[in-house]
mmCIF file of C-alpha atoms and ligand atoms in Angstrom:
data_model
loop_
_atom_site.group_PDB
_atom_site.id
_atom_site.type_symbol
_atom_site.label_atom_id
_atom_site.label_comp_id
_atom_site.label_asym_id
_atom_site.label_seq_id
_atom_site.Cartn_x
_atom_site.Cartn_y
_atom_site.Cartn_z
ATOM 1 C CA UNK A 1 20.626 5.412 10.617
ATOM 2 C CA UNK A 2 20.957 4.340 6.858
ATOM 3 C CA UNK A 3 23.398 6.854 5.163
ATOM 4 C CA UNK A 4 19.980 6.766 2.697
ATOM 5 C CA UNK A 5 17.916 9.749 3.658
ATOM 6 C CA UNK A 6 14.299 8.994 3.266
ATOM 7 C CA UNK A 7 12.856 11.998 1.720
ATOM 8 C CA UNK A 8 9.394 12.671 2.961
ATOM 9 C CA UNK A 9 6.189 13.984 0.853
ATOM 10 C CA UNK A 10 4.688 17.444 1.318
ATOM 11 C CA UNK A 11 2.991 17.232 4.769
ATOM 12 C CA UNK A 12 -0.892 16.947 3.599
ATOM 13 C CA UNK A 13 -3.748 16.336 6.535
ATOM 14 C CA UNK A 14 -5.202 12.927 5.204
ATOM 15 C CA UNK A 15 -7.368 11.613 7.840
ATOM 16 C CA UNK A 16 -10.146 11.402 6.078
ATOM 17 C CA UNK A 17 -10.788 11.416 1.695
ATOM 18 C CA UNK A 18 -14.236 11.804 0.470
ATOM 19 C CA UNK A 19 -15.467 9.656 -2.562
ATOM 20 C CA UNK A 20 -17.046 11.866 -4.901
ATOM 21 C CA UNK A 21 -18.726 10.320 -8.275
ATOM 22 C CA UNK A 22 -17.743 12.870 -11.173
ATOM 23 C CA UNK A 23 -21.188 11.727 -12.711
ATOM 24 C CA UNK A 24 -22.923 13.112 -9.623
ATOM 25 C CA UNK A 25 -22.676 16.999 -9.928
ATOM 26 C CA UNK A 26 -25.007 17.415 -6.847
ATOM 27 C CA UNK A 27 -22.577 16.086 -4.164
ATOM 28 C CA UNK A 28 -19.682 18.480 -5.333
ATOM 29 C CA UNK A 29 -20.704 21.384 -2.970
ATOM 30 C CA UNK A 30 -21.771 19.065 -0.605
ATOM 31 C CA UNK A 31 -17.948 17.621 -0.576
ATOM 32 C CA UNK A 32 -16.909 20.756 -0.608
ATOM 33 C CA UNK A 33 -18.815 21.935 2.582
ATOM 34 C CA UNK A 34 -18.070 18.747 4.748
ATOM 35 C CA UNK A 35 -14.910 18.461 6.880
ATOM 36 C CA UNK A 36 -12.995 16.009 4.876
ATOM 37 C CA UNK A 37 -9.405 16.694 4.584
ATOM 38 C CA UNK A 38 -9.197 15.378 0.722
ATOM 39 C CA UNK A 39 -11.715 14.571 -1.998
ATOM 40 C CA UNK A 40 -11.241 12.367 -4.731
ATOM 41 C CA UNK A 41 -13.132 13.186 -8.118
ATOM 42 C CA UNK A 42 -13.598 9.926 -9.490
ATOM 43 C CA UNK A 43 -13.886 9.253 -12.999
ATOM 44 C CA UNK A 44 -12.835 5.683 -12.431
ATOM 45 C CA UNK A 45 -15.401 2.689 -10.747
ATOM 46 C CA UNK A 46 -17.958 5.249 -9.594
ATOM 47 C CA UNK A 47 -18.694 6.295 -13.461
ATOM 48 C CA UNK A 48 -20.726 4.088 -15.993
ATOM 49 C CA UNK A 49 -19.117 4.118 -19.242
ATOM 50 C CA UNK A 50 -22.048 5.969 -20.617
ATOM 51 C CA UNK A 51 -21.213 8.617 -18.350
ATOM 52 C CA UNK A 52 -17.342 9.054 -18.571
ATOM 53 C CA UNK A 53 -17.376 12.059 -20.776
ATOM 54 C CA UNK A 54 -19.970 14.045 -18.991
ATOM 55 C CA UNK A 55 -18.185 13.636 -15.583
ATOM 56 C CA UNK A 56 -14.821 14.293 -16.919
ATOM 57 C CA UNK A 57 -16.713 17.719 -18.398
ATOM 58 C CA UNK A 58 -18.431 18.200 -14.720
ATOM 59 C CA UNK A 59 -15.396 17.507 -13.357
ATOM 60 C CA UNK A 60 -13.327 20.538 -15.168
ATOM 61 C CA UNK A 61 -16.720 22.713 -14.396
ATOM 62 C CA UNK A 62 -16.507 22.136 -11.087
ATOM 63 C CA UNK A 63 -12.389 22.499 -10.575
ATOM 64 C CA UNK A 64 -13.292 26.297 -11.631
ATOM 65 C CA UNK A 65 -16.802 26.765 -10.061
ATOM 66 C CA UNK A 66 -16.952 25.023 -6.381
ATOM 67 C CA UNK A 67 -15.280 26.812 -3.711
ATOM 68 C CA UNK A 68 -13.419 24.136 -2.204
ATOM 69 C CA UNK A 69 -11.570 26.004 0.048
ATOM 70 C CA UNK A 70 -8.440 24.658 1.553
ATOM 71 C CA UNK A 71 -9.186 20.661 0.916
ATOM 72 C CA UNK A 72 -6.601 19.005 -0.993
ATOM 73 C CA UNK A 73 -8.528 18.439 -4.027
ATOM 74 C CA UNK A 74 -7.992 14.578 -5.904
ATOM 75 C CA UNK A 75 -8.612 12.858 -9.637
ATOM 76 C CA UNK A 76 -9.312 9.839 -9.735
ATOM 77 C CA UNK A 77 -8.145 8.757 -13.531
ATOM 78 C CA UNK A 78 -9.536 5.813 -15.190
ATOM 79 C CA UNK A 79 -7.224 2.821 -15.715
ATOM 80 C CA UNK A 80 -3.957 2.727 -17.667
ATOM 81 C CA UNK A 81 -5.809 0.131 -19.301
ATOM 82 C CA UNK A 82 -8.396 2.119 -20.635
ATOM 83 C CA UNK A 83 -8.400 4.277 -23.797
ATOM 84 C CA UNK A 84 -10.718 6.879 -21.229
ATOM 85 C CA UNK A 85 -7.677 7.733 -19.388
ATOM 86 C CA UNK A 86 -5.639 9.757 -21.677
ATOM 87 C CA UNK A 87 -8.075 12.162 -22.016
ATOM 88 C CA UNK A 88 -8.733 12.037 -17.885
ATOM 89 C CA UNK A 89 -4.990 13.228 -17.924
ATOM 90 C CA UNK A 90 -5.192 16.267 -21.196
ATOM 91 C CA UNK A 91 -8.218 17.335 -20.883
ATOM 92 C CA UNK A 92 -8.650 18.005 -16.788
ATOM 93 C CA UNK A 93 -5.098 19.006 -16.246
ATOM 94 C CA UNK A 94 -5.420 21.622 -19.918
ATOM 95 C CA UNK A 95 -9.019 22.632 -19.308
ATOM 96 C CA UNK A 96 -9.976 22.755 -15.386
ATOM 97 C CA UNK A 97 -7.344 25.441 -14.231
ATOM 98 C CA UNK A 98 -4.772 25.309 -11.154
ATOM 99 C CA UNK A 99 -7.389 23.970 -8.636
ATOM 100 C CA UNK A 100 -6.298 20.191 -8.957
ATOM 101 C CA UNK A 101 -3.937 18.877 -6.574
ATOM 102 C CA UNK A 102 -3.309 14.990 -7.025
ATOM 103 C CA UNK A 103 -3.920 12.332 -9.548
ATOM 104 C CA UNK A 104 -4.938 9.068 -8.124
ATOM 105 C CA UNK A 105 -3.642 6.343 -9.511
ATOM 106 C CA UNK A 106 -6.167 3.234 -9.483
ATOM 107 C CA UNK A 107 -5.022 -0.067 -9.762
ATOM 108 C CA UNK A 108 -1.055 0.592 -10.173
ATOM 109 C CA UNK A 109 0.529 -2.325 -11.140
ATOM 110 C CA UNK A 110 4.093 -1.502 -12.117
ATOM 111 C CA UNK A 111 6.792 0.927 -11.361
ATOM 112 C CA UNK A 112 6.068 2.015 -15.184
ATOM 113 C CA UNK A 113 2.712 2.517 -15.256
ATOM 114 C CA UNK A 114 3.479 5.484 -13.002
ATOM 115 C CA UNK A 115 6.375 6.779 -14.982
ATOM 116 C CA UNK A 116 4.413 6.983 -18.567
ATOM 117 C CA UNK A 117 1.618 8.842 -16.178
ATOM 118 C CA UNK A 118 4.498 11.025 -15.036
ATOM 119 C CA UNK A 119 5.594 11.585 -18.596
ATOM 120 C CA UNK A 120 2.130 12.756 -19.606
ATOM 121 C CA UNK A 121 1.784 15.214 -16.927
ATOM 122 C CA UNK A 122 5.110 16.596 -16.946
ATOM 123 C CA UNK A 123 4.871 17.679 -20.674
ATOM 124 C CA UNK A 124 0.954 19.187 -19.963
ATOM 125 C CA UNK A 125 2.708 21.236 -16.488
ATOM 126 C CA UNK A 126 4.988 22.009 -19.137
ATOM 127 C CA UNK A 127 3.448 23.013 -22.011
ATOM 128 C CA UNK A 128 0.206 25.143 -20.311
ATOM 129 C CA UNK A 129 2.782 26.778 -17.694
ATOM 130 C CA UNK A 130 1.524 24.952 -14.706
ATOM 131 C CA UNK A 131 2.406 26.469 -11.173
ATOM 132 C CA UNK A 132 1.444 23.816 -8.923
ATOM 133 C CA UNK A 133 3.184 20.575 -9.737
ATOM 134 C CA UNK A 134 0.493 17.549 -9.502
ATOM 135 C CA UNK A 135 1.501 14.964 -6.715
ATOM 136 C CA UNK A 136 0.292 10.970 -7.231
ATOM 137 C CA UNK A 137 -1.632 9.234 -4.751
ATOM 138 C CA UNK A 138 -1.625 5.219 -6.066
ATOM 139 C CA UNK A 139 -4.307 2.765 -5.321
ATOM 140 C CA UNK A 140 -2.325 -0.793 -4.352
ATOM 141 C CA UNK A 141 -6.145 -2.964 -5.141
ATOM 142 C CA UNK A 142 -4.241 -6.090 -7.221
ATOM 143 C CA UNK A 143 -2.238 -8.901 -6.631
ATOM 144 C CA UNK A 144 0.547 -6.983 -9.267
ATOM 145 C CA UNK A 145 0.853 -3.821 -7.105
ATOM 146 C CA UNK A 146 1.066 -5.616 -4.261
ATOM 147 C CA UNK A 147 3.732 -7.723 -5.815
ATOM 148 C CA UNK A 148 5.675 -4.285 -6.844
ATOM 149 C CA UNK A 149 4.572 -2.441 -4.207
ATOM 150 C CA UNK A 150 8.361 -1.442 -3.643
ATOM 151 C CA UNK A 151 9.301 -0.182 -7.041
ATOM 152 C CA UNK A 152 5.381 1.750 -7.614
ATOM 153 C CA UNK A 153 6.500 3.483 -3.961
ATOM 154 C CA UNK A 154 9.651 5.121 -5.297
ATOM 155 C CA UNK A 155 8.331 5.305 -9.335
ATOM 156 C CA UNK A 156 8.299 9.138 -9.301
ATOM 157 C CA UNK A 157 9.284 12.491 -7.259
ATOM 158 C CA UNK A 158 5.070 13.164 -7.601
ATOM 159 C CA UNK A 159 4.381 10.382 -5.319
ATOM 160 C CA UNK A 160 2.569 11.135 -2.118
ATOM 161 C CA UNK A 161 0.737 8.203 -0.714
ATOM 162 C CA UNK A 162 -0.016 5.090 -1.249
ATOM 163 C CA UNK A 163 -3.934 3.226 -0.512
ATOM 164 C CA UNK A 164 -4.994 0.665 0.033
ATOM 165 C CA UNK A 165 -7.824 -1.161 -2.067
ATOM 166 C CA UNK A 166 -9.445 -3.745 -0.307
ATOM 167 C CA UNK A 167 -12.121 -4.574 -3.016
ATOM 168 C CA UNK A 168 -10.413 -5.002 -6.071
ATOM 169 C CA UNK A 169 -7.850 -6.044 -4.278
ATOM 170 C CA UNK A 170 -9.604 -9.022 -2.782
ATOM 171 C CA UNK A 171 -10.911 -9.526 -6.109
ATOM 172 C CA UNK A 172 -7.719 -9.412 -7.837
ATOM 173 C CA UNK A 173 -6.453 -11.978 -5.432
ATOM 174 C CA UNK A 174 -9.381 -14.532 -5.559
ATOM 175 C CA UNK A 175 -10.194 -13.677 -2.041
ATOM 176 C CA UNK A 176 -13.596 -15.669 -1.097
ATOM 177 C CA UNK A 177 -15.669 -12.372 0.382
ATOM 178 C CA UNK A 178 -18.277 -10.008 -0.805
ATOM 179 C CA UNK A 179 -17.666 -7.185 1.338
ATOM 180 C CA UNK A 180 -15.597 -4.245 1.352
ATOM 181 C CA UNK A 181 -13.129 -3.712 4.131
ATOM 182 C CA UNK A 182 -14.922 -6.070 6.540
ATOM 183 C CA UNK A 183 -13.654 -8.727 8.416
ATOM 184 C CA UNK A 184 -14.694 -12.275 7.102
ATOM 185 C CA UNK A 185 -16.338 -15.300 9.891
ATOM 186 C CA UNK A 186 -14.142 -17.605 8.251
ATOM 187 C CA UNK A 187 -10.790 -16.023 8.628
ATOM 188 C CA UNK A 188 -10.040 -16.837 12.295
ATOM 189 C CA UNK A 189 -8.854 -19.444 14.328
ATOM 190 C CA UNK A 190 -10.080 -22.147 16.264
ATOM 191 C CA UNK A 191 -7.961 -22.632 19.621
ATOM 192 C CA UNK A 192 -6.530 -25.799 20.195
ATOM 193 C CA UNK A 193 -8.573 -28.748 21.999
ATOM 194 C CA UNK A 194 -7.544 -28.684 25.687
ATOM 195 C CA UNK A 195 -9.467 -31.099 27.921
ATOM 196 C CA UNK A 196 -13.297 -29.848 28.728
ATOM 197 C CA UNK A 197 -13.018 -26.288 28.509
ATOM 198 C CA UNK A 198 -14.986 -24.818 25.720
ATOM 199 C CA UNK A 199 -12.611 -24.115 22.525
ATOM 200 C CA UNK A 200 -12.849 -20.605 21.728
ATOM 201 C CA UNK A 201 -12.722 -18.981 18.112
ATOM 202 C CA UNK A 202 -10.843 -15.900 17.254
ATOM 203 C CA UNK A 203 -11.563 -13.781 14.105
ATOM 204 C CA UNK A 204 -8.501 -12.651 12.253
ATOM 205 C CA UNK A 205 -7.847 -9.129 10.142
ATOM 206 C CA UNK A 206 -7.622 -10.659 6.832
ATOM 207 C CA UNK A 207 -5.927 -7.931 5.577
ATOM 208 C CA UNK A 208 -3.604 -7.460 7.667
ATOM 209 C CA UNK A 209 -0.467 -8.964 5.831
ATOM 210 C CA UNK A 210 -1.289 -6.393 2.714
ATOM 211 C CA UNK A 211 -2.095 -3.517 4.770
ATOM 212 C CA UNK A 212 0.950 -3.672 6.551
ATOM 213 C CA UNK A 213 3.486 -4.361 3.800
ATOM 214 C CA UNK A 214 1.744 -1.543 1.847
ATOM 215 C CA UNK A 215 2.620 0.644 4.782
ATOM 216 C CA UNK A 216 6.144 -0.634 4.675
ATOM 217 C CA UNK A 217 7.011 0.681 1.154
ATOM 218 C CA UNK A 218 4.602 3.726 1.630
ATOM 219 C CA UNK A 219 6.863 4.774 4.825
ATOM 220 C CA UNK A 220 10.616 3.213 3.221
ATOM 221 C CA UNK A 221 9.704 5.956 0.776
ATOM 222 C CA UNK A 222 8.360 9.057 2.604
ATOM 223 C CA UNK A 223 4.778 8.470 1.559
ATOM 224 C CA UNK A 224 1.395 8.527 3.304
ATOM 225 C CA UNK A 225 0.013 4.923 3.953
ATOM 226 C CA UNK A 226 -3.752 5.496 3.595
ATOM 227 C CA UNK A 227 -6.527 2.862 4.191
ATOM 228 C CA UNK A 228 -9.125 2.222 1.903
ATOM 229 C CA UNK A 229 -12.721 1.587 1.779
ATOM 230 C CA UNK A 230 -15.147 0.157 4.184
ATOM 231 C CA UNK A 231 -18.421 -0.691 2.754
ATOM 232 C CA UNK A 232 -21.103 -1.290 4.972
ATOM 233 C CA UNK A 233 -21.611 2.772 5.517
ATOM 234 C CA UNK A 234 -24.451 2.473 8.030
ATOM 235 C CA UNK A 235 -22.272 0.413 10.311
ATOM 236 C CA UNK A 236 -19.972 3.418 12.322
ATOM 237 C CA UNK A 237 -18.546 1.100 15.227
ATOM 238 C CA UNK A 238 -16.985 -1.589 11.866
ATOM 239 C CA UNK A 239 -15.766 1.413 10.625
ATOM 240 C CA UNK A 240 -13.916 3.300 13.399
ATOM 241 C CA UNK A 241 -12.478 -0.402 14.425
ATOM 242 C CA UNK A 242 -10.947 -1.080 11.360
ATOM 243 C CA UNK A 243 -9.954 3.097 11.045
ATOM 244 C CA UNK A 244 -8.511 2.447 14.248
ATOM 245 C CA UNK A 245 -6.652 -0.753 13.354
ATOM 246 C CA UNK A 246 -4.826 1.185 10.472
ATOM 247 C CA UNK A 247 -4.058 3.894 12.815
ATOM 248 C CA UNK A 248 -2.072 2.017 14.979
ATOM 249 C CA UNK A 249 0.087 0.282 11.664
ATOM 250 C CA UNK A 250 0.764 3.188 10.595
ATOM 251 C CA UNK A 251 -2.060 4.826 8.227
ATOM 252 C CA UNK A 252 -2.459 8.589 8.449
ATOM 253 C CA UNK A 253 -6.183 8.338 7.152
ATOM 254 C CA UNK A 254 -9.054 6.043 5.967
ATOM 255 C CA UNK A 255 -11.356 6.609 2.713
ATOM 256 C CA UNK A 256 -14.807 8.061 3.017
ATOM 257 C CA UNK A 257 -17.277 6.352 1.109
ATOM 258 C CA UNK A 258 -20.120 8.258 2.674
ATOM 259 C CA UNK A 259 -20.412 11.411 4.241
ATOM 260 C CA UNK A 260 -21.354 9.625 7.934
ATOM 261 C CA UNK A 261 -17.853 8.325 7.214
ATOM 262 C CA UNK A 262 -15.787 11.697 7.320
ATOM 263 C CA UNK A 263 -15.993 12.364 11.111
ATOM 264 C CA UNK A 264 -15.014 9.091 12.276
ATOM 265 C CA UNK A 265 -11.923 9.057 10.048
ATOM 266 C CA UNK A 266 -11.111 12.814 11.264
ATOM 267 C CA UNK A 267 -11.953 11.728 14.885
ATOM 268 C CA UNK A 268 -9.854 8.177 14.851
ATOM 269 C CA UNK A 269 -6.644 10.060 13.050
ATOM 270 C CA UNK A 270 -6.607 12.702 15.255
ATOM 271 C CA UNK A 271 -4.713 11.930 18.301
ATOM 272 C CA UNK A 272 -6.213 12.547 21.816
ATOM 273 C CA UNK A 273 -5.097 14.972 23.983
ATOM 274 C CA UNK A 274 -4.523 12.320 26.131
ATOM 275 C CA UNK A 275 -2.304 10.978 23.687
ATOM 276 C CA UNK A 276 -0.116 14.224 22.955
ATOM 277 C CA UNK A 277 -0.034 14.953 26.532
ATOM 278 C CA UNK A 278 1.849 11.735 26.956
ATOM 279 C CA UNK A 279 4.108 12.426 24.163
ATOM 280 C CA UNK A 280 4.958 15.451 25.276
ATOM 281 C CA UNK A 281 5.795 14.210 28.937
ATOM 282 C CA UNK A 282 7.644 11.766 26.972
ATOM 283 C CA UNK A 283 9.707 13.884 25.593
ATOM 284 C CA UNK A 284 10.367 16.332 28.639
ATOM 285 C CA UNK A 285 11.567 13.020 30.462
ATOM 286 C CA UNK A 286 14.249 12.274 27.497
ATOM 287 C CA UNK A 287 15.264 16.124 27.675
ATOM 288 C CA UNK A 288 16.135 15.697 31.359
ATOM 289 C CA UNK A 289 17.320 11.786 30.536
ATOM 290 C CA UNK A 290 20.035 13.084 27.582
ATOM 291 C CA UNK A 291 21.085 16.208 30.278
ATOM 292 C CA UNK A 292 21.459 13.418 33.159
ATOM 293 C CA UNK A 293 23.834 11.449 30.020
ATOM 294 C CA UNK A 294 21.452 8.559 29.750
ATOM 295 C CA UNK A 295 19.722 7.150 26.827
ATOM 296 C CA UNK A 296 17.008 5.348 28.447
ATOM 297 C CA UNK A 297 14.793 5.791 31.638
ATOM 298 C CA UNK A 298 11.748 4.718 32.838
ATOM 299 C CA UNK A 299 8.062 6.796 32.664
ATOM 300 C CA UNK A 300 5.222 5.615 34.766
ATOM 301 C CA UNK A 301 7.531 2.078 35.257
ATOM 302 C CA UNK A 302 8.242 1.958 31.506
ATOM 303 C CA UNK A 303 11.063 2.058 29.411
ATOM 304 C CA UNK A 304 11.305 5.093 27.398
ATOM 305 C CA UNK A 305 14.580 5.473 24.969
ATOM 306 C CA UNK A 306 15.697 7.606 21.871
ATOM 307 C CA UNK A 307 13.139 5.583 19.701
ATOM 308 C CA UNK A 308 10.278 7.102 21.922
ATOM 309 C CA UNK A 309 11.406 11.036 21.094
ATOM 310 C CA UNK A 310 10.315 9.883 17.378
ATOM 311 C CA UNK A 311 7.128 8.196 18.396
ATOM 312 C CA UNK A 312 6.396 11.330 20.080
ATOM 313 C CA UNK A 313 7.413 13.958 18.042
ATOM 314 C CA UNK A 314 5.219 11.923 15.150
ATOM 315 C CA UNK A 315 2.353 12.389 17.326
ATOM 316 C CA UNK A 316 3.010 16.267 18.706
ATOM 317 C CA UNK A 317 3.445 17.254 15.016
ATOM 318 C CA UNK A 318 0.681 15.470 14.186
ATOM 319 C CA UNK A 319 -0.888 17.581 16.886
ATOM 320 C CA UNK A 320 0.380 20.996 15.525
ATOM 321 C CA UNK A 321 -0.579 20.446 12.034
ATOM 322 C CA UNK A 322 -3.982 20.162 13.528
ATOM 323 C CA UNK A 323 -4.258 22.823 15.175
ATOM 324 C CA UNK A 324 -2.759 24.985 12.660
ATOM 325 C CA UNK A 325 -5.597 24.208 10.747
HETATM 326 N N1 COA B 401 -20.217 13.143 -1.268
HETATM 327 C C1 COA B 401 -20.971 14.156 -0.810
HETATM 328 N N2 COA B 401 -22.237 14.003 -0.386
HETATM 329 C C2 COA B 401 -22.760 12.780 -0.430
HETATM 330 C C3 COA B 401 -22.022 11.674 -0.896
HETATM 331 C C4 COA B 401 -20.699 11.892 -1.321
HETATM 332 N N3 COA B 401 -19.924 10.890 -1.785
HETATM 333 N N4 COA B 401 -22.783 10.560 -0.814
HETATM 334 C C5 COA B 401 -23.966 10.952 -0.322
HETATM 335 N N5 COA B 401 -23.969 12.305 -0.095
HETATM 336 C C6 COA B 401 -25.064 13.110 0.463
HETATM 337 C C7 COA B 401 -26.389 12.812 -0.186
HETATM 338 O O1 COA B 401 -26.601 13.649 -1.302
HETATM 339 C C8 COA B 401 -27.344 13.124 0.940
HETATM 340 O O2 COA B 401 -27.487 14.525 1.038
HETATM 341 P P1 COA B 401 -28.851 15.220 1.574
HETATM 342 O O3 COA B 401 -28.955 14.838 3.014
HETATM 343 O O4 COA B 401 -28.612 16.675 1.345
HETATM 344 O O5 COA B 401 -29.954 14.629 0.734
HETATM 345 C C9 COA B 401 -26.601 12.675 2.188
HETATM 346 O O6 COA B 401 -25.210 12.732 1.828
HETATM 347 C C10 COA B 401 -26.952 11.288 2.619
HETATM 348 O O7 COA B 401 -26.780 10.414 1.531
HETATM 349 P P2 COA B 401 -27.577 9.033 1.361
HETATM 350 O O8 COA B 401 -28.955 9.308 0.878
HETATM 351 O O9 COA B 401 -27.441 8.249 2.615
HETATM 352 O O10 COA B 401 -26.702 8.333 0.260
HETATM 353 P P3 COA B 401 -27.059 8.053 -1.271
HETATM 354 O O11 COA B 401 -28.036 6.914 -1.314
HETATM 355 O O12 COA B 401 -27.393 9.312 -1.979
HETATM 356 O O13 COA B 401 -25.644 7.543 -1.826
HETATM 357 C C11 COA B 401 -23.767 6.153 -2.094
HETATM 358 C C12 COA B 401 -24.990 6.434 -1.256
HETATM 359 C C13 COA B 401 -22.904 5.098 -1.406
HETATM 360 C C14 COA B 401 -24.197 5.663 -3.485
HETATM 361 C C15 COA B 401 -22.951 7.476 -2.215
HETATM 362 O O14 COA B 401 -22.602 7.880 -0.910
HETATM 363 C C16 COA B 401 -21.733 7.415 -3.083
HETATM 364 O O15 COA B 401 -21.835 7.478 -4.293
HETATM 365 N N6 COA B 401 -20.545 7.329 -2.477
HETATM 366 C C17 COA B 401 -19.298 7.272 -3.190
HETATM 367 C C18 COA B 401 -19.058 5.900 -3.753
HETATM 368 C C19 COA B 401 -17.805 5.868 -4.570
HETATM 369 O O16 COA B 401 -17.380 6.843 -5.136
HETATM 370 N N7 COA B 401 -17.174 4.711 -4.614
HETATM 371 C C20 COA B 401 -15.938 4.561 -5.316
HETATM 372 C C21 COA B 401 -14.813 4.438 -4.380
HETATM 373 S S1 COA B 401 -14.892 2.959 -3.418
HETATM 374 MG MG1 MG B 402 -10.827 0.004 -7.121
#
């Protein structure tokens, strides 16, 4: 172990965080009545500029009105680059009560973009006599996050997770696709020429390379790596697959960009029982391992060692949060 102790975010279930347009008054109770873990109020993408103020206002209404239980409750600010987003920060943090959780972050580019945000809030918690201290979630969607990704991970003690934007982000970088979150025909492979047989092409994850190293820095800093968007909402099976893909790098959840989208992310995040049962045998075997003075043995002809007791105690507290709930 590094003599650097990774601190690690409030624990937060994640699997799933519901898109909710701050224009769109009529889907707050319906948010607030699904089974997503988070919601994010977004003043941001999802709001003409026509509209900002009125959503911002519906936004503050609805922080004091909805009864959104115990759902970790988001706001989605405009841009740093945008004059709408100081008064995203004043007037929902003075006006809409204790309710608010997080402040998501879109389009982070640098370590101080989240310190000036940090700034702001900490003299409003200040100055109304906040209780609960906002946490940051940060949307990595451009080729300067990405680039920073590192220093925006460890910019302030608010930080919770990091998420991935795959829209912007493709954008941002020039990539040549439309969709959001999808895999693209032509990133694959064509497999080498090898006499008669039939050459065989293999899709790739295009995102693969930003997903991961945004899980990196989300993890080197005891943050939540959360996956973005996936567009095509009447297509479940695209979704789970590429839920599922994050899963196994490393993601604790997957946006919601439609309410059909909420179960699958709560149902891919969630591990089997199948899954804890083996973790738990897992650990039972290194109990009697470390009491026999070993530090590896073998489980159904496989190597287990002290790296597996923190695979599986990831995935039996995983477990227990769940069921706590
Ligand atoms: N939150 C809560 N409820 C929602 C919802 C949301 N984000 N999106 C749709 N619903 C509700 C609808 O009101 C409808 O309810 P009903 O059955 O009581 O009539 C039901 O879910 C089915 O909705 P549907 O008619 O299929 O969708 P729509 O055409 O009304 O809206 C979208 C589709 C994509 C425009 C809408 O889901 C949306 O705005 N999503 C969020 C997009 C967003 O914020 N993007 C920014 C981040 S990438
Ligand atoms: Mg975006």
């Amino acid at each position: 172990m590094s003599f650097t102790i990774v601190e690690q975010a409030p624990a937060r279930m994640n699997r799933s965080e519901l898109a909710v347009p701050g224009s769109r008054v009529e889907l707050f109770e319906k948010a607030a009545k699904s089974a997503t873990d988070v919601i994010f109020l977004d003043l941001e993408d999802a709001v003409a500029p026509d509209q900002k103020e009125q959503a911002r206002k519906n936004i503050i209404q609805a922080l004091h009105d909805v009864d959104f239980g115990k759902k970790t409750i988001s706001l989605r600010i405009n841009g740093l680059d945008s004059h709408y987003m100081y008064r995203d920060v004043v007037d929902v943090l003075e006006q809409g009560g204790e309710r608010l959780d997080l402040i998501m972050i879109p389009k982070a580019g640098t370590a101080a973009d989240i310190y000036a945000l940090d700034m702001l809030v900490t003299q409003i918690e200040t100055a109304t006599n906040r209780k609960k201290r906002i946490g940051f979630e940060m949307i990595i969607e451009t080729a300067l996050g990405m680039q920073n990704v590192e220093a925006i991970a460890a910019a302030s003690p608010r930080n919770e997770s990091l998420h991935f934007g795959v829209a912007d982000y493709a954008a941002s970088t020039g990539a040549r696709t439309t969709g959001i979150g999808e895999p693209h025909p032509d990133y694959g492979i064509l497999t080498a020429a090898d006499g008669d047989r039939p050459r065989d092409y293999h899709w790739g994850d295009m995102w693969h390379y930003a997903l991961s190293r945004m899980v990196v820095a989300a993890r080197a800093n005891g943050l939540r790596p959360v996956d973005g968007p996936y567009g095509d909402f009447s297509d479940p099976d695209g979704y789970r697959a590429a839920a599922k893909r994050a899963a196994v790098m490393g993601c604790e959840g997957k946006w919601a960009i439609h309410p059909s989208q909420i179960a699958l992310g709560n149902e891919v995040f969630s591990p089997s029982e199948a899954e804890v049962a083996k973790a738990r045998r897992i650990l039972q075997a290194m109990v009697e391992a470390q009491a026999d003075g070993k530090g590896a043995v073998a489980l159904d002809g496989r190597l287990i060692d002290i790296a597996s007791i923190k695979q599986a105690e990831n995935m039996v507290r995983l477990a227990e949060q769940l069921n706590a709930d």
